[in-house]
Coordinates of C-alpha atoms in Angstrom, one line a residue:
M1 CA 8.9 10.3 14.1
S2 CA 5.3 10.7 15.6
E3 CA 4.2 9.8 18.9
K4 CA 1.8 7.3 17.5
D5 CA 4.7 5.4 15.4
K6 CA 6.9 5.6 18.8
L7 CA 4.2 4.0 20.5
D8 CA 3.7 1.0 18.2
I9 CA 7.4 0.4 18.4
L10 CA 7.3 0.2 22.3
I11 CA 4.3 -2.2 22.2
Y12 CA 5.7 -4.3 19.4
N13 CA 9.2 -4.7 21.1
A14 CA 7.8 -5.2 24.6
Y15 CA 5.8 -8.2 23.5
C16 CA 8.4 -9.6 21.2
D17 CA 11.0 -9.1 23.9
I18 CA 12.6 -12.5 25.2
C19 CA 12.0 -11.6 29.1
D20 CA 9.9 -13.1 31.8
D21 CA 6.3 -12.2 32.3
K22 CA 7.0 -9.9 35.3
S23 CA 9.5 -7.9 33.4
R24 CA 7.2 -7.6 30.5
M25 CA 4.5 -6.4 32.6
H26 CA 6.6 -3.9 34.1
K27 CA 7.4 -2.4 30.8
L28 CA 3.9 -2.4 29.6
E29 CA 2.8 -0.6 32.6
L30 CA 5.3 2.1 32.0
I31 CA 4.2 2.5 28.4
A32 CA 0.7 2.6 29.6
N33 CA 1.2 5.2 32.1
D34 CA 3.4 7.4 29.7
Y35 CA 0.9 7.2 26.9
N36 CA -2.3 7.3 29.2
V37 CA -3.6 4.1 27.7
S38 CA -4.7 0.7 29.2
I39 CA -3.0 -2.6 29.0
D40 CA -5.7 -4.1 27.2
Y41 CA -5.2 -1.4 24.5
L42 CA -1.6 -2.4 24.3
Y43 CA -2.3 -5.8 24.0
N44 CA -5.0 -5.5 21.4
R45 CA -2.8 -3.1 19.3
Y46 CA -0.1 -5.6 19.5
L47 CA -2.3 -8.5 18.1
W48 CA -3.5 -6.3 15.4
L49 CA 0.0 -5.5 14.3
I50 CA 0.7 -9.0 14.1
N51 CA -2.5 -10.0 12.3
M52 CA -1.6 -7.1 9.7
Q53 CA 1.9 -8.5 9.5
I54 CA 3.4 -5.1 10.4
N55 CA 6.7 -4.5 12.2
P56 CA 6.5 -1.1 13.3
N57 CA 10.4 -0.9 13.7
F58 CA 10.4 -0.8 9.7
C59 CA 6.9 0.1 8.8
H60 CA 6.0 3.6 10.5
L61 CA 2.2 3.8 10.0
D62 CA 1.7 7.6 10.7
E63 CA 4.5 8.4 8.4
N64 CA 3.2 6.1 5.7
H65 CA -0.2 7.8 6.0
K66 CA 0.8 11.2 5.7
L67 CA 2.9 10.3 2.5
I68 CA 0.0 8.4 1.0
Y69 CA -2.4 11.3 1.5
K70 CA 0.2 13.8 -0.1
I71 CA 0.7 11.6 -3.0
F72 CA -3.0 11.0 -3.5
D73 CA -3.9 14.9 -3.3
E74 CA -0.9 15.9 -5.6
Y75 CA -1.8 13.3 -8.2
N76 CA -5.6 14.2 -8.2
K77 CA -4.6 17.9 -8.8
M78 CA -2.8 16.8 -11.9
L79 CA -5.5 14.5 -13.2
N80 CA -8.1 17.1 -12.6
E81 CA -6.4 20.0 -14.2
N82 CA -5.5 17.9 -17.3
N83 CA -8.9 16.3 -17.9
I84 CA -7.6 12.9 -17.3
E85 CA -10.4 10.2 -17.1
Y86 CA -9.8 7.8 -14.1
Y87 CA -11.1 5.7 -11.3
Y88 CA -9.3 4.8 -8.1
T89 CA -9.3 1.2 -6.9
S90 CA -7.8 -1.2 -4.1
G91 CA -6.3 -0.4 -0.5
I92 CA -6.7 3.1 0.6
L93 CA -10.3 3.4 -1.1
A94 CA -11.6 1.5 1.5
Y95 CA -11.0 4.2 4.1
L96 CA -11.6 7.2 1.8
L97 CA -15.0 5.9 0.7
A98 CA -16.1 5.3 4.3
N99 CA -14.6 8.8 5.3
K100 CA -12.3 7.1 7.8
S101 CA -8.5 7.6 8.5
L102 CA -6.0 5.2 7.1
E103 CA -4.9 2.5 9.7
R104 CA -2.6 -0.2 8.0
Y105 CA 0.4 0.1 6.0
H106 CA -0.1 0.9 2.3
H107 CA 2.7 0.4 -0.1
D108 CA 0.9 1.8 -3.3
L109 CA -1.9 3.5 -5.0
D110 CA -3.9 1.7 -7.8
I111 CA -5.9 3.7 -10.5
F112 CA -7.7 2.9 -13.7
I113 CA -6.9 5.4 -16.4
N114 CA -8.7 5.7 -19.8
M115 CA -6.0 4.8 -22.5
N116 CA -6.9 7.7 -24.5
C117 CA -5.5 9.9 -21.8
L118 CA -2.2 8.1 -21.3
E119 CA 0.1 10.1 -23.9
N120 CA -1.1 13.2 -22.3
L121 CA -0.4 12.0 -18.8
E122 CA 3.0 11.0 -19.8
H123 CA 3.7 14.2 -21.3
I124 CA 2.5 16.4 -18.6
C125 CA 3.5 14.3 -15.4
N126 CA 7.0 15.6 -14.9
N127 CA 5.5 19.3 -14.6
Y128 CA 3.8 18.0 -11.5
N129 CA 6.8 16.1 -10.1
F130 CA 5.6 12.7 -11.1
S131 CA 7.5 10.1 -13.2
F132 CA 6.1 7.8 -15.7
E133 CA 7.8 4.4 -16.4
R134 CA 7.0 1.1 -18.2
K135 CA 8.2 -1.8 -16.3
V136 CA 8.0 -5.7 -16.6
G137 CA 6.1 -7.8 -14.0
E138 CA 5.2 -11.7 -14.0
R139 CA 1.8 -12.7 -14.8
G140 CA 2.3 -16.1 -13.0
D141 CA 1.9 -18.3 -16.3
G142 CA 5.3 -17.8 -17.7
T143 CA 4.4 -14.7 -19.6
K144 CA 5.4 -11.2 -18.6
R145 CA 3.2 -8.1 -18.5
I146 CA 3.9 -4.5 -19.4
M147 CA 3.1 -2.5 -16.2
L148 CA 2.7 1.4 -16.2
K149 CA 4.2 2.9 -12.7
M150 CA 4.3 6.3 -11.7
Y151 CA 6.3 7.8 -8.8
Y152 CA 6.1 11.2 -6.9
Q153 CA 9.4 13.0 -6.4
D154 CA 11.8 10.4 -5.2
M155 CA 9.1 8.3 -3.1
I156 CA 9.8 5.3 -5.2
N157 CA 8.8 2.9 -2.2
I158 CA 5.1 4.2 -3.0
P159 CA 4.4 3.5 -6.7
I160 CA 1.0 4.4 -8.2
T161 CA 0.1 1.3 -10.4
V162 CA -1.9 2.4 -13.6
F163 CA -4.5 -0.2 -14.7
M164 CA -5.8 0.6 -18.5
Y165 CA -9.1 0.5 -20.0
V166 CA -11.3 2.0 -23.0
K167 CA -14.9 3.0 -22.9
E168 CA -17.0 1.3 -25.7
R169 CA -19.8 2.7 -27.5
D170 CA -22.4 0.6 -25.8
G171 CA -21.4 1.8 -22.3
S172 CA -19.2 -1.2 -21.6
I173 CA -15.7 -0.9 -20.4
T174 CA -12.6 -3.0 -21.5
Q175 CA -9.7 -3.4 -19.2
K176 CA -6.5 -4.3 -20.9
D177 CA -3.5 -6.4 -20.0
Y178 CA -0.6 -6.2 -22.2
F179 CA 2.0 -9.1 -22.3
F180 CA 4.7 -11.2 -24.1
D181 CA 5.6 -14.8 -23.9
E182 CA 9.0 -16.6 -23.8
K183 CA 9.4 -16.1 -27.7
N184 CA 8.9 -12.5 -27.3
R185 CA 5.4 -12.3 -29.1
D186 CA 3.3 -9.7 -28.1
F187 CA -0.4 -10.1 -26.8
V188 CA -3.1 -8.1 -25.0
E189 CA -5.9 -9.7 -22.9
Y190 CA -9.1 -8.0 -22.9
I191 CA -11.1 -8.0 -19.8
H192 CA -14.6 -7.1 -20.4
N193 CA -17.2 -5.5 -18.2
S194 CA -20.7 -5.3 -19.7
P195 CA -22.7 -2.1 -19.7
L196 CA -24.4 -3.3 -16.4
V197 CA -21.2 -4.2 -14.8
S198 CA -19.6 -0.9 -15.9
K199 CA -22.5 1.0 -14.5
L200 CA -22.6 -0.6 -11.0
S201 CA -18.5 -0.7 -10.9
F202 CA -17.3 2.7 -12.0
S203 CA -18.8 5.8 -10.3
E204 CA -19.5 9.0 -12.2
C205 CA -20.1 10.7 -8.8
P206 CA -17.2 12.5 -7.8
R207 CA -15.9 12.3 -4.2
I208 CA -13.7 15.1 -2.3
H209 CA -10.6 14.6 -0.1
N210 CA -9.0 17.6 1.3
N211 CA -11.4 19.7 -1.0
I212 CA -9.8 18.0 -4.0
Q213 CA -12.1 15.9 -6.3
Y214 CA -11.6 12.4 -7.2
Y215 CA -13.4 9.5 -8.9
S216 CA -13.4 5.7 -7.9
I217 CA -15.0 2.4 -8.3
T218 CA -18.0 1.7 -6.2
P219 CA -18.0 0.3 -2.8
E220 CA -19.8 -2.8 -4.2
A221 CA -17.1 -3.3 -6.7
L222 CA -14.5 -2.8 -4.1
F223 CA -16.1 -5.3 -1.9
L224 CA -15.9 -7.8 -4.6
C225 CA -12.3 -7.1 -5.4
K226 CA -11.4 -7.6 -1.6
T227 CA -13.3 -10.7 -1.3
G228 CA -10.5 -13.2 -0.2
N229 CA -8.5 -14.7 2.5
R230 CA -5.8 -12.1 2.9
P231 CA -5.8 -10.4 6.4
K232 CA -5.4 -7.0 5.2
D233 CA -8.6 -7.5 2.6
V234 CA -10.8 -9.0 5.4
Y235 CA -9.9 -6.2 7.7
D236 CA -10.5 -3.5 4.9
C237 CA -14.0 -4.8 4.2
T238 CA -15.0 -4.2 7.8
I239 CA -14.2 -0.7 7.3
F240 CA -16.4 0.2 4.6
S241 CA -19.1 -2.7 4.9
D242 CA -21.7 -0.2 6.4
I243 CA -21.8 1.9 3.1
I244 CA -22.3 -1.0 0.8
D245 CA -25.7 -1.1 -0.9
A246 CA -26.8 -4.7 -0.6
D247 CA -29.3 -4.7 -3.6
K248 CA -26.5 -3.3 -5.7
L249 CA -24.0 -5.7 -4.5
E250 CA -26.5 -8.7 -5.8
K251 CA -27.0 -6.9 -9.0
L252 CA -23.4 -6.6 -9.6
K253 CA -22.8 -10.3 -8.8
G254 CA -25.6 -11.4 -11.1
A255 CA -24.1 -9.2 -13.8
F256 CA -20.6 -10.6 -13.5
K257 CA -22.1 -14.2 -14.1
N258 CA -23.5 -12.9 -17.4
N259 CA -20.4 -11.0 -18.4
L260 CA -18.4 -12.0 -21.5
P261 CA -15.2 -14.3 -20.8
N262 CA -11.8 -12.6 -21.3
N263 CA -10.1 -13.0 -24.6
I264 CA -6.5 -12.7 -25.8
V265 CA -5.6 -11.4 -29.2
N266 CA -2.2 -10.4 -31.0
A267 CA -1.1 -7.0 -29.8
E268 CA -0.6 -6.1 -33.3
D269 CA -4.6 -5.8 -33.7
D270 CA -4.6 -3.4 -30.6
E271 CA -4.7 0.3 -31.4
F272 CA -2.5 1.1 -28.2
S273 CA 0.3 -1.7 -28.5
N274 CA 3.0 0.5 -30.1
Y275 CA 2.4 3.0 -27.5
I276 CA 2.6 0.2 -24.7
F277 CA 5.4 -1.9 -26.0
K278 CA 7.8 0.8 -27.0
N279 CA 11.2 0.3 -25.4
K280 CA 10.1 -3.1 -24.2
S281 CA 13.4 -4.7 -24.4
N282 CA 15.3 -2.2 -22.1
K283 CA 13.0 -2.9 -19.1
K284 CA 14.1 -5.0 -16.0
V285 CA 11.7 -7.6 -14.2
L286 CA 9.7 -5.5 -11.6
I287 CA 9.8 -6.5 -8.0
K288 CA 6.1 -6.5 -7.2
H289 CA 4.6 -4.4 -4.5
D290 CA 1.3 -5.1 -3.0

């Protein structure tokens, strides 16, 4: 265990320990002296851990960050070497785009992948120590979605969630969410992104991490994705807020207002349905990770 993770455990347990104030202060002074930090630092760190809902006895942040970076780099090597079209989204992207180190705990990686590349990805992933699985998850309305999950080696506690899309001839991008109802009827929801929304949301300029190229959504699109009340999203927005282009953000907000609404069609009418729904009956309901 790293010294950073040890310190978090000591801080957390010192403040959570049921003891009198004098005993607690004595413990904190010993910790502060051993790690050459201030009491104020210990207290602020404890408040941050509580706000992020992190118990360092179970969530070792330094260890988690090393694993996340390892998976991210290995996954990018695979995607780049096999011409897989993709864009990262969600959690760690806030830190990567701002060129800052990870801070909070991350349960997974999220990525958009062009559906025309999925069969090839499924075919070659084992050669790079990744698995490719179809799982079933709840949509919240009584229907169940087919989810694509990938895992690096035996790290099943850090899944890669694949979100699916296709590029249209007019420059728009359509995300696809495949699901079935209680009568086992298959459907797909089309989530439309107009040409303008797509241009402002999906960046064609590669970025670099550990000398490895990767593609992602834009900071402005990420900011809109994270607009909400969850403490981790609020905190993430503070990490990369200084790289957001205010004009682009306002254009993106306006473009979304003029976007086509989502529509749901029978999956039989979708060109990828047979590929997505194969072996559906053998899958168990997925316990969600976030």
